[in-house]
Amino acid sequence: MLRILTLSTLFPDATRPNFGIFVERQTSGLAAHPDVVLQAVAPIGLPPAPLAKLGRYAGLASVATRECWNGIDVHRPRFTVHPFLQGRRHAAELERALIPLLDAIRDEFAFDVIDASFFFPDGPAAVALGKRYDVPVSIKARGADIHHWGTVPATAAQVRAAGRHAAGLLAVSGAMKADMVALGLSADRIRIHHTGVDQARFQPVDRAAAKASLGVTGPLVVSVGALIPRKAHDIVIDAVAALPGVTLLVAGEGPERARLEARIARLAIGDRVRLLGAVPHADLPRLIATADVGALASRSEGLANAWVESLACGTPIVITDAGGARDVVTSLDAGRVTIRDGLAFAAAIVALLADPPTQAATRATAARFTWEANTAALYDHLAALVAGRR
């Protein structure tokens, strides 16, 4: 029996039900494995008082410190984040907060391996804790944890050191692996570990009927992603502005909302471009499957779950050449990869609308992205690290 401690600061809670939901799904798959016993630690970073009682932090402070979350035993310790230090102290504060908790857990649950599902600050803290408890550590790179924290001066050295000292490394795509190697990490220690998609939930629907239920006539484009600069929703908005009769629905919330609303108003397309806000994950499959095209103009990605979820729904995608885009768009049935430009996106959308692949053909391109494959690969990876240590 493999005893796994999963550590992730990217994990949903009652105040953020969509936050890191793919980490939750990966963890639940691993926990259900017949040869695994698992506990999860999902730390919550809070600034020093009195800031911890303000804004979004007030809700986070109220989250239970331990609970059963969708069948997973989850500990939610708090650690201090210092807003003006650019993350420099995040990993050290996380390690300090975790020591008493893991000492207590270790008395009853002698975990064999630490599975860090995000590279920063989880990775450096996990490596230090692995030394303390004499267990191997695996760290998974997903996107911003490498592209941002692995490059900014305050934290880059910590990311590189964690990568060098971890027993094993995972990357969500071939492009992410290449980015890790560019930081100085050894290629032969990095295993590509693709995300999964629930093929039973994300599947094609009758588009005409689904569009009618939304009050949409004509072609529909859907974009799924947080309203943050990195997702570059303005590019897709500009693209649809150039396509009369095309509707765009954007599912996501974030600090860019006001700027994007102003752009929509300036372009006078409010009658066919809507920002839906945060859409519950349970409602995403039908929304995505209703679209003729899924579009996301990200500046950077690891391998976006929204990409493979769209393909599983039979909806081809138009995306930038970011992260694992080429791992996903392997044929015209999957969609188009283009440059991050409104007119280029418009042209790619027009091409798909003019000559659309069948829903079945698009769905077939996502067949290899399953949670069963994700679980099997992760179990094999962690078991090998433990066997190597023994």
CSV table of C-alpha atoms in Angstrom, one decimal:
chain,number,residue,atom,x,y,z
A,1,MET,CA,0.0,0.0,0.0
A,2,LEU,CA,1.4,3.4,-1.1
A,3,ARG,CA,0.9,6.1,1.5
A,4,ILE,CA,0.8,9.5,-0.2
A,5,LEU,CA,0.8,13.0,1.2
A,6,THR,CA,-0.4,15.4,-1.5
A,7,LEU,CA,0.5,19.0,-1.0
A,8,SER,CA,-1.0,21.8,-3.1
A,9,THR,CA,-1.7,25.5,-2.5
A,10,LEU,CA,-3.9,25.2,-5.7
A,11,PHE,CA,-7.0,23.4,-4.4
A,12,PRO,CA,-10.7,24.4,-4.2
A,13,ASP,CA,-12.5,25.4,-1.1
A,14,ALA,CA,-15.9,26.7,-0.1
A,15,THR,CA,-15.0,30.3,-1.1
A,16,ARG,CA,-13.3,29.2,-4.4
A,17,PRO,CA,-15.0,26.1,-5.7
A,18,ASN,CA,-13.4,26.3,-9.1
A,19,PHE,CA,-9.9,27.1,-7.9
A,20,GLY,CA,-7.5,24.3,-8.8
A,21,ILE,CA,-10.3,21.9,-9.5
A,22,PHE,CA,-8.0,19.9,-11.8
A,23,VAL,CA,-5.7,19.3,-8.9
A,24,GLU,CA,-8.7,18.1,-6.8
A,25,ARG,CA,-9.7,15.7,-9.7
A,26,GLN,CA,-6.1,14.4,-10.0
A,27,THR,CA,-6.0,13.9,-6.2
A,28,SER,CA,-9.4,12.1,-6.0
A,29,GLY,CA,-8.3,9.7,-8.8
A,30,LEU,CA,-5.1,8.9,-6.9
A,31,ALA,CA,-7.0,8.5,-3.6
A,32,ALA,CA,-9.4,6.0,-5.3
A,33,HIS,CA,-6.5,3.8,-6.5
A,34,PRO,CA,-6.8,0.4,-4.7
A,35,ASP,CA,-3.2,0.5,-3.6
A,36,VAL,CA,-3.2,4.0,-2.3
A,37,VAL,CA,-3.9,5.7,1.1
A,38,LEU,CA,-3.9,9.4,0.8
A,39,GLN,CA,-4.2,12.6,2.8
A,40,ALA,CA,-4.2,16.0,1.2
A,41,VAL,CA,-2.7,19.2,2.6
A,42,ALA,CA,-4.1,22.4,0.9
A,43,PRO,CA,-2.5,25.4,2.7
A,44,ILE,CA,-4.1,28.8,2.5
A,45,GLY,CA,-1.8,31.8,2.4
A,46,LEU,CA,-3.0,34.9,4.4
A,47,PRO,CA,-1.3,38.2,4.9
A,48,PRO,CA,-0.4,39.4,8.4
A,49,ALA,CA,-3.2,40.9,10.5
A,50,PRO,CA,-5.1,43.2,10.0
A,51,LEU,CA,-4.9,42.6,6.3
A,52,ALA,CA,-6.1,39.0,6.7
A,53,LYS,CA,-9.5,40.3,7.7
A,54,LEU,CA,-10.0,42.4,4.6
A,55,GLY,CA,-11.5,41.7,1.2
A,56,ARG,CA,-11.2,38.2,-0.2
A,57,TYR,CA,-8.9,37.1,2.7
A,58,ALA,CA,-11.8,37.4,5.2
A,59,GLY,CA,-13.6,34.5,3.4
A,60,LEU,CA,-10.4,32.4,3.2
A,61,ALA,CA,-9.8,32.9,7.0
A,62,SER,CA,-13.2,31.3,7.7
A,63,VAL,CA,-12.5,28.0,5.8
A,64,ALA,CA,-12.3,24.9,8.0
A,65,THR,CA,-8.8,23.8,8.9
A,66,ARG,CA,-9.7,20.2,8.2
A,67,GLU,CA,-12.6,18.7,6.3
A,68,CYS,CA,-13.7,15.9,4.0
A,69,TRP,CA,-13.8,17.6,0.6
A,70,ASN,CA,-15.6,15.5,-2.0
A,71,GLY,CA,-14.4,12.3,-0.3
A,72,ILE,CA,-10.8,13.6,0.2
A,73,ASP,CA,-9.4,14.1,3.7
A,74,VAL,CA,-8.0,17.7,3.4
A,75,HIS,CA,-6.0,19.7,5.9
A,76,ARG,CA,-6.0,23.4,5.4
A,77,PRO,CA,-3.3,25.0,7.5
A,78,ARG,CA,-2.6,28.8,7.2
A,79,PHE,CA,0.7,30.3,6.3
A,80,THR,CA,1.8,33.9,6.1
A,81,VAL,CA,2.3,35.6,2.8
A,82,HIS,CA,4.0,39.0,2.8
A,83,PRO,CA,2.4,41.1,0.0
A,84,PHE,CA,5.4,43.4,-0.7
A,85,LEU,CA,8.2,40.8,-0.9
A,86,GLN,CA,7.3,39.4,-4.4
A,87,GLY,CA,7.0,35.8,-3.0
A,88,ARG,CA,10.5,35.7,-1.5
A,89,ARG,CA,9.3,34.4,1.9
A,90,HIS,CA,6.3,32.3,0.7
A,91,ALA,CA,8.1,28.9,0.7
A,92,ALA,CA,9.9,29.5,4.0
A,93,GLU,CA,6.6,30.5,5.7
A,94,LEU,CA,4.9,27.5,4.2
A,95,GLU,CA,7.5,25.1,5.5
A,96,ARG,CA,7.4,26.7,9.0
A,97,ALA,CA,3.6,26.4,9.1
A,98,LEU,CA,3.6,22.8,7.8
A,99,ILE,CA,6.2,21.3,10.3
A,100,PRO,CA,3.8,21.0,13.3
A,101,LEU,CA,1.0,19.7,11.2
A,102,LEU,CA,3.1,17.1,9.4
A,103,ASP,CA,4.7,16.1,12.7
A,104,ALA,CA,1.2,15.3,14.0
A,105,ILE,CA,0.1,13.6,10.8
A,106,ARG,CA,3.2,11.5,10.7
A,107,ASP,CA,2.4,10.0,14.1
A,108,GLU,CA,-0.7,8.3,12.6
A,109,PHE,CA,0.0,8.4,8.9
A,110,ALA,CA,3.6,7.4,8.0
A,111,PHE,CA,3.5,8.8,4.4
A,112,ASP,CA,6.0,7.3,2.0
A,113,VAL,CA,6.2,10.2,-0.4
A,114,ILE,CA,5.2,13.8,-0.8
A,115,ASP,CA,3.4,14.7,-4.0
A,116,ALA,CA,3.6,18.5,-4.5
A,117,SER,CA,1.1,19.4,-7.2
A,118,PHE,CA,2.3,22.9,-7.8
A,119,PHE,CA,5.9,24.1,-8.1
A,120,PHE,CA,5.8,27.3,-6.0
A,121,PRO,CA,5.7,27.7,-3.1
A,122,ASP,CA,4.8,24.1,-2.7
A,123,GLY,CA,8.0,22.6,-4.3
A,124,PRO,CA,10.7,24.2,-2.1
A,125,ALA,CA,8.7,23.6,1.1
A,126,ALA,CA,8.1,20.0,0.1
A,127,VAL,CA,11.8,19.3,-0.6
A,128,ALA,CA,12.7,20.7,2.9
A,129,LEU,CA,10.0,18.6,4.4
A,130,GLY,CA,11.1,15.5,2.5
A,131,LYS,CA,14.5,15.8,4.1
A,132,ARG,CA,13.0,16.2,7.5
A,133,TYR,CA,10.9,13.0,7.2
A,134,ASP,CA,13.3,11.1,4.9
A,135,VAL,CA,10.8,10.6,2.1
A,136,PRO,CA,11.1,11.3,-1.6
A,137,VAL,CA,9.4,14.3,-3.1
A,138,SER,CA,7.8,14.8,-6.5
A,139,ILE,CA,7.0,18.2,-7.8
A,140,LYS,CA,4.6,19.0,-10.7
A,141,ALA,CA,5.0,22.0,-13.0
A,142,ARG,CA,1.8,23.4,-14.4
A,143,GLY,CA,2.3,26.9,-15.8
A,144,ALA,CA,2.7,30.1,-13.9
A,145,ASP,CA,4.6,28.3,-11.2
A,146,ILE,CA,7.5,28.0,-13.8
A,147,HIS,CA,6.8,30.9,-16.1
A,148,HIS,CA,6.4,33.4,-13.3
A,149,TRP,CA,8.0,32.1,-10.1
A,150,GLY,CA,10.7,30.4,-12.0
A,151,THR,CA,11.9,33.6,-13.6
A,152,VAL,CA,11.4,36.5,-11.3
A,153,PRO,CA,14.5,37.4,-9.2
A,154,ALA,CA,12.9,37.0,-5.8
A,155,THR,CA,12.0,33.3,-6.3
A,156,ALA,CA,13.8,31.9,-9.4
A,157,ALA,CA,16.7,30.4,-7.4
A,158,GLN,CA,14.3,28.7,-5.0
A,159,VAL,CA,12.4,27.1,-7.9
A,160,ARG,CA,15.7,25.8,-9.5
A,161,ALA,CA,17.0,24.5,-6.2
A,162,ALA,CA,13.7,22.6,-5.5
A,163,GLY,CA,13.8,21.1,-9.0
A,164,ARG,CA,17.4,19.9,-8.5
A,165,HIS,CA,16.8,18.3,-5.2
A,166,ALA,CA,13.4,16.7,-5.8
A,167,ALA,CA,13.4,13.0,-6.3
A,168,GLY,CA,11.2,13.3,-9.4
A,169,LEU,CA,9.6,16.0,-11.5
A,170,LEU,CA,6.4,16.1,-13.6
A,171,ALA,CA,5.5,18.5,-16.4
A,172,VAL,CA,2.0,19.0,-17.9
A,173,SER,CA,3.3,19.1,-21.4
A,174,GLY,CA,6.3,18.8,-23.6
A,175,ALA,CA,6.6,22.5,-23.9
A,176,MET,CA,6.6,22.8,-20.1
A,177,LYS,CA,9.3,20.2,-19.8
A,178,ALA,CA,11.4,22.3,-22.3
A,179,ASP,CA,10.8,25.4,-20.2
A,180,MET,CA,12.0,23.6,-17.1
A,181,VAL,CA,15.1,22.4,-18.9
A,182,ALA,CA,15.8,26.0,-19.9
A,183,LEU,CA,15.9,26.9,-16.2
A,184,GLY,CA,18.7,24.4,-15.7
A,185,LEU,CA,16.7,21.3,-14.6
A,186,SER,CA,17.7,17.9,-15.9
A,187,ALA,CA,15.6,16.6,-18.8
A,188,ASP,CA,16.0,13.0,-17.9
A,189,ARG,CA,14.4,13.6,-14.5
A,190,ILE,CA,11.2,15.2,-15.9
A,191,ARG,CA,8.3,13.0,-16.9
A,192,ILE,CA,5.4,14.5,-19.0
A,193,HIS,CA,2.1,14.0,-17.1
A,194,HIS,CA,-0.9,15.1,-19.1
A,195,THR,CA,-4.1,16.3,-17.5
A,196,GLY,CA,-7.3,14.3,-17.8
A,197,VAL,CA,-10.9,15.1,-18.8
A,198,ASP,CA,-14.1,13.5,-17.6
A,199,GLN,CA,-15.2,12.0,-20.9
A,200,ALA,CA,-18.6,11.1,-19.5
A,201,ARG,CA,-19.4,14.7,-18.5
A,202,PHE,CA,-17.7,16.6,-21.3
A,203,GLN,CA,-19.3,15.3,-24.5
A,204,PRO,CA,-21.2,16.6,-27.5
A,205,VAL,CA,-24.8,17.9,-27.3
A,206,ASP,CA,-27.4,18.9,-29.9
A,207,ARG,CA,-25.9,22.4,-30.6
A,208,ALA,CA,-29.0,23.9,-32.2
A,209,ALA,CA,-31.2,23.0,-29.2
A,210,ALA,CA,-28.5,24.1,-26.7
A,211,LYS,CA,-28.1,27.4,-28.5
A,212,ALA,CA,-31.8,28.0,-28.4
A,213,SER,CA,-31.9,27.5,-24.7
A,214,LEU,CA,-29.3,30.3,-24.3
A,215,GLY,CA,-31.1,32.6,-26.7
A,216,VAL,CA,-28.2,32.5,-29.2
A,217,THR,CA,-28.7,32.5,-32.9
A,218,GLY,CA,-25.9,32.1,-35.4
A,219,PRO,CA,-22.3,31.0,-34.7
A,220,LEU,CA,-21.2,30.8,-31.0
A,221,VAL,CA,-17.7,31.2,-29.6
A,222,VAL,CA,-17.0,30.3,-26.0
A,223,SER,CA,-13.9,31.3,-24.0
A,224,VAL,CA,-13.2,29.8,-20.6
A,225,GLY,CA,-10.6,31.3,-18.3
A,226,ALA,CA,-10.0,33.7,-15.5
A,227,LEU,CA,-10.3,37.4,-16.4
A,228,ILE,CA,-6.6,38.1,-15.9
A,229,PRO,CA,-4.0,39.6,-18.3
A,230,ARG,CA,-2.4,36.3,-19.0
A,231,LYS,CA,-5.5,34.9,-20.6
A,232,ALA,CA,-5.7,37.8,-23.0
A,233,HIS,CA,-9.5,37.8,-23.4
A,234,ASP,CA,-9.2,41.2,-25.2
A,235,ILE,CA,-7.8,39.4,-28.2
A,236,VAL,CA,-10.8,37.1,-28.6
A,237,ILE,CA,-13.2,40.0,-28.0
A,238,ASP,CA,-11.4,41.9,-30.8
A,239,ALA,CA,-11.7,38.9,-33.1
A,240,VAL,CA,-15.4,38.5,-32.5
A,241,ALA,CA,-15.9,42.3,-33.0
A,242,ALA,CA,-14.6,41.7,-36.6
A,243,LEU,CA,-17.2,38.9,-37.2
A,244,PRO,CA,-20.7,40.3,-37.5
A,245,GLY,CA,-23.4,37.8,-36.3
A,246,VAL,CA,-21.0,35.8,-34.1
A,247,THR,CA,-21.7,35.6,-30.4
A,248,LEU,CA,-19.0,35.3,-27.7
A,249,LEU,CA,-19.7,34.0,-24.2
A,250,VAL,CA,-16.8,34.4,-21.7
A,251,ALA,CA,-16.8,32.1,-18.6
A,252,GLY,CA,-14.6,33.4,-15.8
A,253,GLU,CA,-14.1,36.1,-13.3
A,254,GLY,CA,-11.2,38.3,-12.3
A,255,PRO,CA,-9.6,41.7,-12.0
A,256,GLU,CA,-9.8,42.4,-15.8
A,257,ARG,CA,-13.6,42.5,-15.8
A,258,ALA,CA,-14.0,46.3,-15.7
A,259,ARG,CA,-11.4,46.8,-18.5
A,260,LEU,CA,-13.0,44.1,-20.7
A,261,GLU,CA,-16.5,45.6,-20.1
A,262,ALA,CA,-15.2,48.9,-21.2
A,263,ARG,CA,-13.7,47.4,-24.4
A,264,ILE,CA,-17.0,45.7,-25.2
A,265,ALA,CA,-18.8,49.0,-24.8
A,266,ARG,CA,-16.3,50.9,-26.9
A,267,LEU,CA,-16.6,48.3,-29.7
A,268,ALA,CA,-20.4,48.5,-29.4
A,269,ILE,CA,-20.8,44.7,-29.3
A,270,GLY,CA,-22.6,44.3,-26.0
A,271,ASP,CA,-25.5,42.7,-27.8
A,272,ARG,CA,-23.4,39.7,-28.7
A,273,VAL,CA,-20.5,39.5,-26.3
A,274,ARG,CA,-21.3,38.6,-22.7
A,275,LEU,CA,-19.1,38.1,-19.6
A,276,LEU,CA,-20.8,35.3,-17.7
A,277,GLY,CA,-18.7,35.5,-14.5
A,278,ALA,CA,-17.6,32.4,-12.7
A,279,VAL,CA,-19.6,29.4,-14.1
A,280,PRO,CA,-19.9,26.4,-11.8
A,281,HIS,CA,-17.7,23.6,-13.1
A,282,ALA,CA,-20.8,21.4,-13.2
A,283,ASP,CA,-22.4,23.8,-15.8
A,284,LEU,CA,-19.3,24.1,-18.0
A,285,PRO,CA,-19.7,20.9,-20.1
A,286,ARG,CA,-23.0,22.0,-21.7
A,287,LEU,CA,-21.8,25.6,-22.2
A,288,ILE,CA,-18.6,24.4,-24.0
A,289,ALA,CA,-20.4,21.8,-26.0
A,290,THR,CA,-22.9,24.4,-27.2
A,291,ALA,CA,-20.2,26.4,-28.9
A,292,ASP,CA,-19.1,26.1,-32.5
A,293,VAL,CA,-15.6,27.2,-31.5
A,294,GLY,CA,-13.7,27.4,-28.2
A,295,ALA,CA,-11.1,30.3,-28.2
A,296,LEU,CA,-8.4,31.2,-25.7
A,297,ALA,CA,-5.6,33.7,-26.5
A,298,SER,CA,-3.3,32.9,-23.6
A,299,ARG,CA,0.1,34.6,-23.3
A,300,SER,CA,1.4,31.5,-21.5
A,301,GLU,CA,0.0,28.1,-20.4
A,302,GLY,CA,1.1,24.7,-19.2
A,303,LEU,CA,-1.6,22.7,-20.8
A,304,ALA,CA,-5.0,24.3,-20.2
A,305,ASN,CA,-7.8,22.0,-19.0
A,306,ALA,CA,-10.2,24.2,-21.0
A,307,TRP,CA,-8.5,23.0,-24.2
A,308,VAL,CA,-9.1,19.3,-23.7
A,309,GLU,CA,-12.5,19.8,-22.2
A,310,SER,CA,-13.5,21.6,-25.3
A,311,LEU,CA,-12.2,18.9,-27.6
A,312,ALA,CA,-14.0,16.2,-25.5
A,313,CYS,CA,-17.2,18.2,-26.1
A,314,GLY,CA,-16.7,18.0,-29.8
A,315,THR,CA,-15.9,21.8,-30.0
A,316,PRO,CA,-12.7,22.6,-31.9
A,317,ILE,CA,-10.4,25.3,-30.5
A,318,VAL,CA,-8.5,28.4,-31.6
A,319,ILE,CA,-5.5,29.0,-29.3
A,320,THR,CA,-2.1,30.6,-29.3
A,321,ASP,CA,1.1,28.6,-29.5
A,322,ALA,CA,1.5,28.7,-25.7
A,323,GLY,CA,2.7,25.8,-23.6
A,324,GLY,CA,1.3,22.5,-24.6
A,325,ALA,CA,-0.8,23.8,-27.5
A,326,ARG,CA,1.0,21.5,-30.0
A,327,ASP,CA,0.4,18.5,-27.6
A,328,VAL,CA,-3.3,19.2,-28.0
A,329,VAL,CA,-3.9,20.5,-31.5
A,330,THR,CA,-2.5,17.7,-33.5
A,331,SER,CA,-4.8,17.9,-36.4
A,332,LEU,CA,-7.3,20.2,-38.1
A,333,ASP,CA,-10.1,18.3,-36.4
A,334,ALA,CA,-8.8,19.7,-33.1
A,335,GLY,CA,-8.7,23.3,-34.3
A,336,ARG,CA,-6.1,25.9,-35.1
A,337,VAL,CA,-3.0,27.3,-33.5
A,338,THR,CA,-2.4,30.9,-34.4
A,339,ILE,CA,-0.6,34.1,-33.3
A,340,ARG,CA,-1.9,36.3,-30.5
A,341,ASP,CA,-3.7,38.9,-32.7
A,342,GLY,CA,-7.4,39.8,-33.1
A,343,LEU,CA,-7.5,39.5,-36.8
A,344,ALA,CA,-5.5,36.2,-36.8
A,345,PHE,CA,-8.0,34.8,-34.3
A,346,ALA,CA,-10.9,36.0,-36.4
A,347,ALA,CA,-9.4,34.3,-39.5
A,348,ALA,CA,-9.0,31.0,-37.7
A,349,ILE,CA,-12.5,31.2,-36.3
A,350,VAL,CA,-13.9,31.9,-39.8
A,351,ALA,CA,-11.9,28.9,-41.2
A,352,LEU,CA,-13.5,26.6,-38.6
A,353,LEU,CA,-17.0,27.9,-39.1
A,354,ALA,CA,-16.6,27.6,-42.9
A,355,ASP,CA,-15.4,24.0,-42.8
A,356,PRO,CA,-16.2,22.5,-39.4
A,357,PRO,CA,-15.0,19.1,-38.3
A,358,THR,CA,-17.6,16.7,-37.1
A,359,GLN,CA,-18.2,16.7,-33.3
A,360,ALA,CA,-17.1,13.0,-33.3
A,361,ALA,CA,-13.9,13.8,-35.1
A,362,THR,CA,-13.0,16.6,-32.7
A,363,ARG,CA,-13.9,14.5,-29.7
A,364,ALA,CA,-11.7,11.7,-30.9
A,365,THR,CA,-8.6,14.0,-30.6
A,366,ALA,CA,-9.2,14.1,-26.8
A,367,ALA,CA,-9.5,10.4,-26.4
A,368,ARG,CA,-6.0,10.1,-24.8
A,369,PHE,CA,-6.7,12.7,-22.1
A,370,THR,CA,-8.4,10.6,-19.4
A,371,TRP,CA,-8.3,10.7,-15.7
A,372,GLU,CA,-7.7,7.0,-15.6
A,373,ALA,CA,-4.5,7.4,-17.6
A,374,ASN,CA,-3.6,10.4,-15.4
A,375,THR,CA,-4.0,8.3,-12.2
A,376,ALA,CA,-2.1,5.3,-13.6
A,377,ALA,CA,0.8,7.4,-14.7
A,378,LEU,CA,1.0,9.3,-11.4
A,379,TYR,CA,0.8,6.1,-9.3
A,380,ASP,CA,3.6,4.5,-11.3
A,381,HIS,CA,5.7,7.7,-11.0
A,382,LEU,CA,5.3,8.0,-7.2
A,383,ALA,CA,5.7,4.2,-6.6
A,384,ALA,CA,8.9,4.2,-8.5
A,385,LEU,CA,10.3,7.1,-6.4
A,386,VAL,CA,9.5,5.2,-3.2
A,387,ALA,CA,11.0,1.9,-4.5
A,388,GLY,CA,14.1,3.8,-5.5
A,389,ARG,CA,14.4,5.2,-2.0
A,390,ARG,CA,14.0,1.8,-0.4
